[in-house]
Amino acid sequence: MNGENIVLGVTGGIAAYKSAELVRRLRDAGADVRVVMTRGARAFVAPLTFQAVSGNPVHTELLDDKAEAGMGHIELARWAGRVVVAPATADFIARLAHGLADDLLSTLCLATTAPLIVAPAMNQQMWSHPATQDNCRLLEERGVRIIGPESGSQACGDTGPGRMTEPSDLVAALMTPPGAALADRHVVVTAGPTYEDIDPVRFIGNRSSGRMGFAVAAAAAAAGARVSMVAGPVRLPTPPGVERTDVRGAVEMRDTVMRVVRGADLFFGVAAVADYRPRQQAGQKLKKGPDRQHLDLVSNPDIIAEVAALEDGPMTVGFAAETEQLEQHAREKLSAKRLDMIAANRVGRAGTGFESEQNEILLLWPGGERHLGKGSKRQLARSLVSAAADRLRDRESIETRTDQDSRPASG
Ligand code: C5P
């Protein structure tokens, strides 16, 4: 964003207090920021706050001789490299959709040729209202980029979609080139092994290093996605732009995945989840006993199969690490777990698979395949993410066509 001119429009929602942080982060990224506030926004935050953090005068009035003498709406519209409205209220989105120009910000949005980016923030019921949804669709059709909103607890006490995307995520999204393969998508990745505790000092684990999962998370973030990664016990640095939750056992991994996966577009199950866990975990270290010991094991949840079975769930991509009959076993897993895609790799040979930097992947999906070949886990992760993004787009265009076909014909 070095030297980029950004006009930040702030409208009247409680999320306006976060916009001061957004200005700071935009400036950290190298942008020059000028803030335009609506009257509603000024009820929440004083213009002086934005003047102090942006280092520029704040613009509030359309019909004000002094303001127009400084930098009028047309000059501001021309100055802007991009116009970002965050937070954008339901009212502002409606006015924008209908081309109203009754204050400085709405007039500037009409007068500019700069790309327009809108980060909605409102009560979940207002967001879900067909009027708001239709307005957003209309804006998107006109090329306006809509980022968020996120789901969660709201200032009004409700829980649901309507929270403004966090300033750091907004800046990350703004720094992603438009048209990046996974721009504005939410991707969830599991990575690493799981440790199934036997007692306070012993566990059942496996040799997964987590490198492949971390590489997939990094590649998805680089392709513009918001990435949530649920990682088993590994000591690897978190890739930039990835939100990481650390877990230990399969049950904890499943519970965490189910919490974050709601509304996600794409799920990569890269973790080497243990198939079984001890039926009971001893509270104290087990003592040495007779020559033969039995460990009573119970099945773990199949996380990716549970995600694949979700109604309106994300597209699911699994991994199959096999030592023999690679394609056959991977195809069996693809259909048994009802996955959309599976990345098959051979393990047990020197130089690829677990604990290695290198890997070799055969990508399979119902009715198709692509050999991604041999390469570093990072290269393969990029190819895999790009192939999955292609499939996601194909899948959605088929769904749209099916929806249209199933609508009763008019006339
Ligand atoms: O262990 P398996 O070979 O069946 O793993 C295939 C795929 O299923 C992998 O993507 C793995 O992450 C996922 N998996 C899972 N939960 C399990 C077992 C496997 O998500 N309990």
PDB file of C-alpha atoms in Angstrom, residues 17 35 41 50 69 94 129 175 186 294 331 338 357 386 388 400 408 411:
ATOM      1  CA  TYR A  17     -14.556   2.794  17.386  1.00  0.00           C
ATOM      2  CA  VAL A  35     -11.263  10.054   6.880  1.00  0.00           C
ATOM      3  CA  ALA A  41     -20.434   8.270  12.951  1.00  0.00           C
ATOM      4  CA  PHE A  50      -9.460  10.355  13.420  1.00  0.00           C
ATOM      5  CA  ALA A  69     -12.078  25.439   0.088  1.00  0.00           C
ATOM      6  CA  ALA A  94     -29.106   1.114   1.095  1.00  0.00           C
ATOM      7  CA  HIS A 129     -33.052  -8.823   6.062  1.00  0.00           C
ATOM      8  CA  MET A 175      -3.562  -6.032   0.518  1.00  0.00           C
ATOM      9  CA  HIS A 186     -12.978 -18.518   4.773  1.00  0.00           C
ATOM     10  CA  HIS A 294      -3.645 -54.321  27.331  1.00  0.00           C
ATOM     11  CA  ARG A 331     -10.490 -43.301  -4.039  1.00  0.00           C
ATOM     12  CA  ARG A 338     -17.951 -38.277   0.972  1.00  0.00           C
ATOM     13  CA  GLU A 357      10.335 -31.285   3.345  1.00  0.00           C
ATOM     14  CA  SER A 386      -5.154 -23.332  -6.587  1.00  0.00           C
ATOM     15  CA  ALA A 388      -9.164 -26.586  -4.884  1.00  0.00           C
ATOM     16  CA  THR A 400     -26.218 -21.669  -9.256  1.00  0.00           C
ATOM     17  CA  PRO A 408     -40.546 -22.618 -11.902  1.00  0.00           C
ATOM     18  CA  GLY A 411     -45.002 -16.744 -18.127  1.00  0.00           C
TER      19      GLY A 411
END
